[in-house]
Amino acid sequence: MHQDACEHSTPESVCPPLRLAVIAVLAVFAGTATNRWLYATSSNDYVGHVQVDSLTVRAPVDGILQAWEVAEGDTVDPHQLICRIGGENLNRQMQIQKQETARLAARLKTLQAEVDVKLHEHLRTLESDIYQAELQSADLLQKRYYYELEAMAWRDLRESKKSASLETPNYNLKPKAEANGGEVGDPVINAMLKEEAAINAIEATDAQLEICTIRLEKLQKQKEQMQEKVRQAVGLSEVELQFAQAEAELKELEGQLQQQVVHSQAVGTIANLRRRPGEYVKAGETLAELFLMEESYVVADVPSSHSHNFEVEMPVRCRFPNGEVRTGVVTRVAISTSQNNSLTGLGEPSVPLRIEQTGALWPDMPVGGQIKVIR
């Protein structure tokens, strides 16, 4: 009986080691999963990265990159010189073209002075002829007016004589006619003849006036055309055309030279210089990037299951690596998810948020620097 009692009091055998190892591994995985689940459901911190917009600096023309006027990391102002691209020897061509333009300009002034002198001589003769024609026309107009008055006077006299002869009785006319030798109608006929002579003089004057008017018109037309004729005679029109062409070519060369000089388009920081001086570049090729550092923002990847907690214009806080906290505002919530899960630490897609600074300026950080976004 004592032996049976001892058998009943023997303790149970311990658990095998393999089973203990499996249980421990399962416990670790369970703990990790639980921590991640708790983080995903309760944490308000999200990982974000500082980003900036950038402008691409491109080669405007084909040529050889002569020199960089800035270094990578330099901050540039608008219109500041960045680099020079040399193609053909435009400076030499511009010098030659400027000399040619100046020569033609001097030649043009000389010919213009010659035109003025010759034009003055010819116009003086023409103006004298025009003046004489105008005087002759005025004299003829005065004569025509005089002849009109004379014709009217003889017409009135003829009418009055005719009326007087009709009102006189017949018995008085016959003795008077006999006494005067049959010359009763002489004053009437004489008035008619004088009136007819005045009318003929008016017609002759009109013909002379027409001739003077035609001559005056021709002289005026010659005066208008005289300047162009003199210009053509001395070759001024041809030199003017050559001068205009020279100026156009010079302007084109200046435009090409301006294209070989690359300037900054905005305030920013030069980065990613892709070409070295002496290398050949093509028009449109990327030479560098211009980071707009003053307009930095944060892109935060939020788990898609948390994206409903954010909306545009929502204020948030950003914790920087140095411990400083600054305010920001959500300016954009992406409409599609990103498959980059390394930032969320979860196995689900993320939704990128754009956060821009408000209030106090954010601390300086390199592009791509990591911060914490606190909801």
PDB file of N, CA, C and O in Angstrom, residues 187-251:
ATOM      1  N   PRO A 187     -29.557 150.245-132.622  1.00  0.00           N
ATOM      2  CA  PRO A 187     -29.157 150.023-131.211  1.00  0.00           C
ATOM      3  C   PRO A 187     -29.453 148.607-130.724  1.00  0.00           C
ATOM      4  O   PRO A 187     -28.654 148.014-129.986  1.00  0.00           O
ATOM      5  N   VAL A 188     -30.548 148.017-131.138  1.00  0.00           N
ATOM      6  CA  VAL A 188     -30.892 146.659-130.724  1.00  0.00           C
ATOM      7  C   VAL A 188     -29.908 145.658-131.317  1.00  0.00           C
ATOM      8  O   VAL A 188     -29.397 144.754-130.634  1.00  0.00           O
ATOM      9  N   ILE A 189     -29.650 145.850-132.622  1.00  0.00           N
ATOM     10  CA  ILE A 189     -28.705 144.926-133.283  1.00  0.00           C
ATOM     11  C   ILE A 189     -27.314 145.069-132.697  1.00  0.00           C
ATOM     12  O   ILE A 189     -26.591 144.090-132.470  1.00  0.00           O
ATOM     13  N   ASN A 190     -26.935 146.307-132.424  1.00  0.00           N
ATOM     14  CA  ASN A 190     -25.612 146.546-131.845  1.00  0.00           C
ATOM     15  C   ASN A 190     -25.473 145.873-130.478  1.00  0.00           C
ATOM     16  O   ASN A 190     -24.450 145.264-130.151  1.00  0.00           O
ATOM     17  N   ALA A 191     -26.547 145.945-129.664  1.00  0.00           N
ATOM     18  CA  ALA A 191     -26.524 145.297-128.338  1.00  0.00           C
ATOM     19  C   ALA A 191     -26.431 143.785-128.478  1.00  0.00           C
ATOM     20  O   ALA A 191     -25.728 143.109-127.719  1.00  0.00           O
ATOM     21  N   MET A 192     -27.170 143.256-129.488  1.00  0.00           N
ATOM     22  CA  MET A 192     -27.116 141.813-129.707  1.00  0.00           C
ATOM     23  C   MET A 192     -25.712 141.372-130.087  1.00  0.00           C
ATOM     24  O   MET A 192     -25.208 140.338-129.622  1.00  0.00           O
ATOM     25  N   LEU A 193     -25.088 142.157-130.956  1.00  0.00           N
ATOM     26  CA  LEU A 193     -23.736 141.797-131.373  1.00  0.00           C
ATOM     27  C   LEU A 193     -22.742 141.876-130.221  1.00  0.00           C
ATOM     28  O   LEU A 193     -21.867 141.018-130.070  1.00  0.00           O
ATOM     29  N   LYS A 194     -22.891 142.919-129.409  1.00  0.00           N
ATOM     30  CA  LYS A 194     -22.003 143.050-128.249  1.00  0.00           C
ATOM     31  C   LYS A 194     -22.212 141.887-127.263  1.00  0.00           C
ATOM     32  O   LYS A 194     -21.245 141.363-126.672  1.00  0.00           O
ATOM     33  N   GLU A 195     -23.469 141.518-127.065  1.00  0.00           N
ATOM     34  CA  GLU A 195     -23.777 140.402-126.143  1.00  0.00           C
ATOM     35  C   GLU A 195     -23.177 139.102-126.660  1.00  0.00           C
ATOM     36  O   GLU A 195     -22.590 138.318-125.912  1.00  0.00           O
ATOM     37  N   GLU A 196     -23.314 138.900-127.983  1.00  0.00           N
ATOM     38  CA  GLU A 196     -22.757 137.687-128.585  1.00  0.00           C
ATOM     39  C   GLU A 196     -21.239 137.667-128.467  1.00  0.00           C
ATOM     40  O   GLU A 196     -20.631 136.627-128.195  1.00  0.00           O
ATOM     41  N   ALA A 197     -20.607 138.842-128.639  1.00  0.00           N
ATOM     42  CA  ALA A 197     -19.150 138.900-128.502  1.00  0.00           C
ATOM     43  C   ALA A 197     -18.724 138.574-127.074  1.00  0.00           C
ATOM     44  O   ALA A 197     -17.720 137.878-126.836  1.00  0.00           O
ATOM     45  N   ALA A 198     -19.484 139.054-126.088  1.00  0.00           N
ATOM     46  CA  ALA A 198     -19.159 138.759-124.687  1.00  0.00           C
ATOM     47  C   ALA A 198     -19.316 137.270-124.403  1.00  0.00           C
ATOM     48  O   ALA A 198     -18.497 136.666-123.688  1.00  0.00           O
ATOM     49  N   ILE A 199     -20.375 136.657-124.947  1.00  0.00           N
ATOM     50  CA  ILE A 199     -20.586 135.222-124.735  1.00  0.00           C
ATOM     51  C   ILE A 199     -19.444 134.415-125.344  1.00  0.00           C
ATOM     52  O   ILE A 199     -18.938 133.450-124.769  1.00  0.00           O
ATOM     53  N   ASN A 200     -19.025 134.820-126.571  1.00  0.00           N
ATOM     54  CA  ASN A 200     -17.895 134.131-127.210  1.00  0.00           C
ATOM     55  C   ASN A 200     -16.615 134.269-126.384  1.00  0.00           C
ATOM     56  O   ASN A 200     -15.801 133.342-126.280  1.00  0.00           O
ATOM     57  N   ALA A 201     -16.447 135.473-125.810  1.00  0.00           N
ATOM     58  CA  ALA A 201     -15.266 135.676-124.959  1.00  0.00           C
ATOM     59  C   ALA A 201     -15.312 134.770-123.711  1.00  0.00           C
ATOM     60  O   ALA A 201     -14.285 134.247-123.258  1.00  0.00           O
ATOM     61  N   ILE A 202     -16.513 134.565-123.169  1.00  0.00           N
ATOM     62  CA  ILE A 202     -16.665 133.674-122.007  1.00  0.00           C
ATOM     63  C   ILE A 202     -16.287 132.245-122.382  1.00  0.00           C
ATOM     64  O   ILE A 202     -15.575 131.552-121.647  1.00  0.00           O
ATOM     65  N   GLU A 203     -16.746 131.774-123.537  1.00  0.00           N
ATOM     66  CA  GLU A 203     -16.418 130.412-123.971  1.00  0.00           C
ATOM     67  C   GLU A 203     -14.922 130.252-124.199  1.00  0.00           C
ATOM     68  O   GLU A 203     -14.320 129.225-123.838  1.00  0.00           O
ATOM     69  N   ALA A 204     -14.310 131.272-124.817  1.00  0.00           N
ATOM     70  CA  ALA A 204     -12.858 131.202-125.034  1.00  0.00           C
ATOM     71  C   ALA A 204     -12.109 131.177-123.708  1.00  0.00           C
ATOM     72  O   ALA A 204     -11.115 130.446-123.519  1.00  0.00           O
ATOM     73  N   THR A 205     -12.592 131.978-122.751  1.00  0.00           N
ATOM     74  CA  THR A 205     -11.964 131.988-121.420  1.00  0.00           C
ATOM     75  C   THR A 205     -12.108 130.639-120.724  1.00  0.00           C
ATOM     76  O   THR A 205     -11.179 130.156-120.059  1.00  0.00           O
ATOM     77  N   ASP A 206     -13.277 130.000-120.860  1.00  0.00           N
ATOM     78  CA  ASP A 206     -13.495 128.682-120.264  1.00  0.00           C
ATOM     79  C   ASP A 206     -12.515 127.650-120.841  1.00  0.00           C
ATOM     80  O   ASP A 206     -11.984 126.802-120.108  1.00  0.00           O
ATOM     81  N   ALA A 207     -12.302 127.730-122.149  1.00  0.00           N
ATOM     82  CA  ALA A 207     -11.352 126.806-122.779  1.00  0.00           C
ATOM     83  C   ALA A 207      -9.942 127.026-122.238  1.00  0.00           C
ATOM     84  O   ALA A 207      -9.202 126.069-121.955  1.00  0.00           O
ATOM     85  N   GLN A 208      -9.557 128.289-122.097  1.00  0.00           N
ATOM     86  CA  GLN A 208      -8.234 128.586-121.546  1.00  0.00           C
ATOM     87  C   GLN A 208      -8.127 128.124-120.079  1.00  0.00           C
ATOM     88  O   GLN A 208      -7.084 127.630-119.644  1.00  0.00           O
ATOM     89  N   LEU A 209      -9.221 128.302-119.317  1.00  0.00           N
ATOM     90  CA  LEU A 209      -9.228 127.849-117.916  1.00  0.00           C
ATOM     91  C   LEU A 209      -9.069 126.331-117.823  1.00  0.00           C
ATOM     92  O   LEU A 209      -8.367 125.820-116.950  1.00  0.00           O
ATOM     93  N   GLU A 210      -9.712 125.620-118.740  1.00  0.00           N
ATOM     94  CA  GLU A 210      -9.594 124.159-118.729  1.00  0.00           C
ATOM     95  C   GLU A 210      -8.154 123.733-119.010  1.00  0.00           C
ATOM     96  O   GLU A 210      -7.631 122.819-118.374  1.00  0.00           O
ATOM     97  N   ILE A 211      -7.523 124.426-119.957  1.00  0.00           N
ATOM     98  CA  ILE A 211      -6.120 124.118-120.262  1.00  0.00           C
ATOM     99  C   ILE A 211      -5.235 124.395-119.052  1.00  0.00           C
ATOM    100  O   ILE A 211      -4.349 123.605-118.702  1.00  0.00           O
ATOM    101  N   CYS A 212      -5.471 125.520-118.390  1.00  0.00           N
ATOM    102  CA  CYS A 212      -4.683 125.865-117.194  1.00  0.00           C
ATOM    103  C   CYS A 212      -4.910 124.864-116.065  1.00  0.00           C
ATOM    104  O   CYS A 212      -3.970 124.496-115.346  1.00  0.00           O
ATOM    105  N   THR A 213      -6.155 124.417-115.927  1.00  0.00           N
ATOM    106  CA  THR A 213      -6.460 123.439-114.860  1.00  0.00           C
ATOM    107  C   THR A 213      -5.748 122.120-115.111  1.00  0.00           C
ATOM    108  O   THR A 213      -5.182 121.507-114.189  1.00  0.00           O
ATOM    109  N   ILE A 214      -5.778 121.671-116.384  1.00  0.00           N
ATOM    110  CA  ILE A 214      -5.084 120.417-116.718  1.00  0.00           C
ATOM    111  C   ILE A 214      -3.593 120.549-116.470  1.00  0.00           C
ATOM    112  O   ILE A 214      -2.954 119.647-115.910  1.00  0.00           O
ATOM    113  N   ARG A 215      -3.035 121.679-116.859  1.00  0.00           N
ATOM    114  CA  ARG A 215      -1.597 121.892-116.640  1.00  0.00           C
ATOM    115  C   ARG A 215      -1.271 121.931-115.140  1.00  0.00           C
ATOM    116  O   ARG A 215      -0.270 121.368-114.688  1.00  0.00           O
ATOM    117  N   LEU A 216      -2.147 122.576-114.376  1.00  0.00           N
ATOM    118  CA  LEU A 216      -1.923 122.670-112.933  1.00  0.00           C
ATOM    119  C   LEU A 216      -1.982 121.291-112.281  1.00  0.00           C
ATOM    120  O   LEU A 216      -1.189 120.971-111.386  1.00  0.00           O
ATOM    121  N   GLU A 217      -2.911 120.448-112.718  1.00  0.00           N
ATOM    122  CA  GLU A 217      -3.013 119.094-112.190  1.00  0.00           C
ATOM    123  C   GLU A 217      -1.760 118.281-112.508  1.00  0.00           C
ATOM    124  O   GLU A 217      -1.264 117.522-111.674  1.00  0.00           O
ATOM    125  N   LYS A 218      -1.251 118.427-113.722  1.00  0.00           N
ATOM    126  CA  LYS A 218      -0.033 117.710-114.103  1.00  0.00           C
ATOM    127  C   LYS A 218       1.156 118.148-113.254  1.00  0.00           C
ATOM    128  O   LYS A 218       1.963 117.327-112.814  1.00  0.00           O
ATOM    129  N   LEU A 219       1.236 119.472-113.044  1.00  0.00           N
ATOM    130  CA  LEU A 219       2.339 119.980-112.223  1.00  0.00           C
ATOM    131  C   LEU A 219       2.243 119.471-110.781  1.00  0.00           C
ATOM    132  O   LEU A 219       3.259 119.113-110.164  1.00  0.00           O
ATOM    133  N   GLN A 220       1.021 119.440-110.245  1.00  0.00           N
ATOM    134  CA  GLN A 220       0.840 118.930-108.884  1.00  0.00           C
ATOM    135  C   GLN A 220       1.196 117.438-108.803  1.00  0.00           C
ATOM    136  O   GLN A 220       1.814 116.981-107.825  1.00  0.00           O
ATOM    137  N   LYS A 221       0.805 116.680-109.819  1.00  0.00           N
ATOM    138  CA  LYS A 221       1.139 115.260-109.845  1.00  0.00           C
ATOM    139  C   LYS A 221       2.651 115.055-109.945  1.00  0.00           C
ATOM    140  O   LYS A 221       3.214 114.169-109.299  1.00  0.00           O
ATOM    141  N   GLN A 222       3.302 115.875-110.771  1.00  0.00           N
ATOM    142  CA  GLN A 222       4.763 115.793-110.871  1.00  0.00           C
ATOM    143  C   GLN A 222       5.422 116.122-109.531  1.00  0.00           C
ATOM    144  O   GLN A 222       6.420 115.505-109.145  1.00  0.00           O
ATOM    145  N   LYS A 223       4.830 117.075-108.821  1.00  0.00           N
ATOM    146  CA  LYS A 223       5.377 117.437-107.518  1.00  0.00           C
ATOM    147  C   LYS A 223       5.253 116.278-106.529  1.00  0.00           C
ATOM    148  O   LYS A 223       6.163 116.012-105.737  1.00  0.00           O
ATOM    149  N   GLU A 224       4.112 115.590-106.568  1.00  0.00           N
ATOM    150  CA  GLU A 224       3.918 114.456-105.671  1.00  0.00           C
ATOM    151  C   GLU A 224       4.861 113.303-106.007  1.00  0.00           C
ATOM    152  O   GLU A 224       5.336 112.592-105.118  1.00  0.00           O
ATOM    153  N   GLN A 225       5.103 113.081-107.294  1.00  0.00           N
ATOM    154  CA  GLN A 225       5.953 111.973-107.724  1.00  0.00           C
ATOM    155  C   GLN A 225       7.437 112.328-107.745  1.00  0.00           C
ATOM    156  O   GLN A 225       8.274 111.431-107.908  1.00  0.00           O
ATOM    157  N   MET A 226       7.739 113.610-107.559  1.00  0.00           N
ATOM    158  CA  MET A 226       9.121 114.049-107.689  1.00  0.00           C
ATOM    159  C   MET A 226      10.017 113.404-106.621  1.00  0.00           C
ATOM    160  O   MET A 226      11.139 112.957-106.918  1.00  0.00           O
ATOM    161  N   GLN A 227       9.537 113.326-105.403  1.00  0.00           N
ATOM    162  CA  GLN A 227      10.358 112.777-104.326  1.00  0.00           C
ATOM    163  C   GLN A 227      10.734 111.317-104.595  1.00  0.00           C
ATOM    164  O   GLN A 227      11.885 110.922-104.438  1.00  0.00           O
ATOM    165  N   GLU A 228       9.746 110.521-105.031  1.00  0.00           N
ATOM    166  CA  GLU A 228      10.029 109.118-105.313  1.00  0.00           C
ATOM    167  C   GLU A 228      10.978 108.969-106.498  1.00  0.00           C
ATOM    168  O   GLU A 228      11.863 108.103-106.494  1.00  0.00           O
ATOM    169  N   LYS A 229      10.800 109.823-107.514  1.00  0.00           N
ATOM    170  CA  LYS A 229      11.687 109.754-108.672  1.00  0.00           C
ATOM    171  C   LYS A 229      13.126 110.099-108.293  1.00  0.00           C
ATOM    172  O   LYS A 229      14.076 109.457-108.748  1.00  0.00           O
ATOM    173  N   VAL A 230      13.286 111.123-107.472  1.00  0.00           N
ATOM    174  CA  VAL A 230      14.637 111.509-107.047  1.00  0.00           C
ATOM    175  C   VAL A 230      15.249 110.408-106.182  1.00  0.00           C
ATOM    176  O   VAL A 230      16.436 110.089-106.294  1.00  0.00           O
ATOM    177  N   ARG A 231      14.424 109.806-105.309  1.00  0.00           N
ATOM    178  CA  ARG A 231      14.915 108.716-104.457  1.00  0.00           C
ATOM    179  C   ARG A 231      15.427 107.554-105.304  1.00  0.00           C
ATOM    180  O   ARG A 231      16.470 106.964-105.035  1.00  0.00           O
ATOM    181  N   GLN A 232      14.665 107.224-106.349  1.00  0.00           N
ATOM    182  CA  GLN A 232      15.086 106.134-107.224  1.00  0.00           C
ATOM    183  C   GLN A 232      16.313 106.516-108.043  1.00  0.00           C
ATOM    184  O   GLN A 232      17.181 105.679-108.323  1.00  0.00           O
ATOM    185  N   ALA A 233      16.388 107.783-108.427  1.00  0.00           N
ATOM    186  CA  ALA A 233      17.511 108.223-109.257  1.00  0.00           C
ATOM    187  C   ALA A 233      18.838 108.141-108.515  1.00  0.00           C
ATOM    188  O   ALA A 233      19.860 107.765-109.087  1.00  0.00           O
ATOM    189  N   VAL A 234      18.820 108.446-107.222  1.00  0.00           N
ATOM    190  CA  VAL A 234      20.068 108.412-106.452  1.00  0.00           C
ATOM    191  C   VAL A 234      20.299 107.046-105.797  1.00  0.00           C
ATOM    192  O   VAL A 234      21.340 106.833-105.163  1.00  0.00           O
ATOM    193  N   GLY A 235      19.344 106.129-105.932  1.00  0.00           N
ATOM    194  CA  GLY A 235      19.516 104.789-105.365  1.00  0.00           C
ATOM    195  C   GLY A 235      19.180 104.686-103.898  1.00  0.00           C
ATOM    196  O   GLY A 235      19.628 103.751-103.212  1.00  0.00           O
ATOM    197  N   LEU A 236      18.382 105.606-103.366  1.00  0.00           N
ATOM    198  CA  LEU A 236      18.052 105.592-101.942  1.00  0.00           C
ATOM    199  C   LEU A 236      17.163 104.408-101.579  1.00  0.00           C
ATOM    200  O   LEU A 236      17.342 103.790-100.518  1.00  0.00           O
ATOM    201  N   SER A 237      16.222 104.055-102.433  1.00  0.00           N
ATOM    202  CA  SER A 237      15.308 102.949-102.132  1.00  0.00           C
ATOM    203  C   SER A 237      16.068 101.635-101.976  1.00  0.00           C
ATOM    204  O   SER A 237      15.781 100.832-101.079  1.00  0.00           O
ATOM    205  N   GLU A 238      17.039 101.418-102.832  1.00  0.00           N
ATOM    206  CA  GLU A 238      17.823 100.178-102.752  1.00  0.00           C
ATOM    207  C   GLU A 238      18.638 100.113-101.466  1.00  0.00           C
ATOM    208  O   GLU A 238      18.705  99.075-100.798  1.00  0.00           O
ATOM    209  N   VAL A 239      19.244 101.248-101.091  1.00  0.00           N
ATOM    210  CA  VAL A 239      20.036 101.270 -99.859  1.00  0.00           C
ATOM    211  C   VAL A 239      19.136 101.091 -98.638  1.00  0.00           C
ATOM    212  O   VAL A 239      19.520 100.444 -97.658  1.00  0.00           O
ATOM    213  N   GLU A 240      17.940 101.654 -98.674  1.00  0.00           N
ATOM    214  CA  GLU A 240      16.999 101.462 -97.566  1.00  0.00           C
ATOM    215  C   GLU A 240      16.639  99.991 -97.410  1.00  0.00           C
ATOM    216  O   GLU A 240      16.549  99.477 -96.286  1.00  0.00           O
ATOM    217  N   LEU A 241      16.427  99.287 -98.519  1.00  0.00           N
ATOM    218  CA  LEU A 241      16.129  97.864 -98.465  1.00  0.00           C
ATOM    219  C   LEU A 241      17.311  97.083 -97.890  1.00  0.00           C
ATOM    220  O   LEU A 241      17.129  96.196 -97.043  1.00  0.00           O
ATOM    221  N   GLN A 242      18.512  97.407 -98.322  1.00  0.00           N
ATOM    222  CA  GLN A 242      19.702  96.733 -97.795  1.00  0.00           C
ATOM    223  C   GLN A 242      19.867  96.995 -96.300  1.00  0.00           C
ATOM    224  O   GLN A 242      20.215  96.092 -95.529  1.00  0.00           O
ATOM    225  N   PHE A 243      19.598  98.209 -95.882  1.00  0.00           N
ATOM    226  CA  PHE A 243      19.717  98.553 -94.466  1.00  0.00           C
ATOM    227  C   PHE A 243      18.692  97.794 -93.635  1.00  0.00           C
ATOM    228  O   PHE A 243      19.004  97.297 -92.534  1.00  0.00           O
ATOM    229  N   ALA A 244      17.458  97.691 -94.141  1.00  0.00           N
ATOM    230  CA  ALA A 244      16.419  96.948 -93.412  1.00  0.00           C
ATOM    231  C   ALA A 244      16.793  95.466 -93.296  1.00  0.00           C
ATOM    232  O   ALA A 244      16.609  94.849 -92.237  1.00  0.00           O
ATOM    233  N   GLN A 245      17.327  94.890 -94.365  1.00  0.00           N
ATOM    234  CA  GLN A 245      17.756  93.494 -94.316  1.00  0.00           C
ATOM    235  C   GLN A 245      18.912  93.296 -93.340  1.00  0.00           C
ATOM    236  O   GLN A 245      18.955  92.307 -92.597  1.00  0.00           O
ATOM    237  N   ALA A 246      19.861  94.242 -93.321  1.00  0.00           N
ATOM    238  CA  ALA A 246      20.991  94.144 -92.397  1.00  0.00           C
ATOM    239  C   ALA A 246      20.524  94.217 -90.951  1.00  0.00           C
ATOM    240  O   ALA A 246      21.008  93.474 -90.082  1.00  0.00           O
ATOM    241  N   GLU A 247      19.569  95.107 -90.658  1.00  0.00           N
ATOM    242  CA  GLU A 247      19.037  95.202 -89.295  1.00  0.00           C
ATOM    243  C   GLU A 247      18.313  93.919 -88.901  1.00  0.00           C
ATOM    244  O   GLU A 247      18.422  93.462 -87.761  1.00  0.00           O
ATOM    245  N   ALA A 248      17.560  93.313 -89.836  1.00  0.00           N
ATOM    246  CA  ALA A 248      16.848  92.070 -89.536  1.00  0.00           C
ATOM    247  C   ALA A 248      17.841  90.940 -89.246  1.00  0.00           C
ATOM    248  O   ALA A 248      17.640  90.147 -88.307  1.00  0.00           O
ATOM    249  N   GLU A 249      18.909  90.859 -90.030  1.00  0.00           N
ATOM    250  CA  GLU A 249      19.915  89.824 -89.791  1.00  0.00           C
ATOM    251  C   GLU A 249      20.621  90.038 -88.449  1.00  0.00           C
ATOM    252  O   GLU A 249      20.897  89.077 -87.721  1.00  0.00           O
ATOM    253  N   LEU A 250      20.903  91.291 -88.115  1.00  0.00           N
ATOM    254  CA  LEU A 250      21.537  91.583 -86.831  1.00  0.00           C
ATOM    255  C   LEU A 250      20.619  91.208 -85.673  1.00  0.00           C
ATOM    256  O   LEU A 250      21.069  90.652 -84.658  1.00  0.00           O
ATOM    257  N   LYS A 251      19.339  91.494 -85.819  1.00  0.00           N
ATOM    258  CA  LYS A 251      18.385  91.136 -84.776  1.00  0.00           C
ATOM    259  C   LYS A 251      18.284  89.623 -84.617  1.00  0.00           C
ATOM    260  O   LYS A 251      18.184  89.102 -83.500  1.00  0.00           O
TER     261      LYS A 251
END
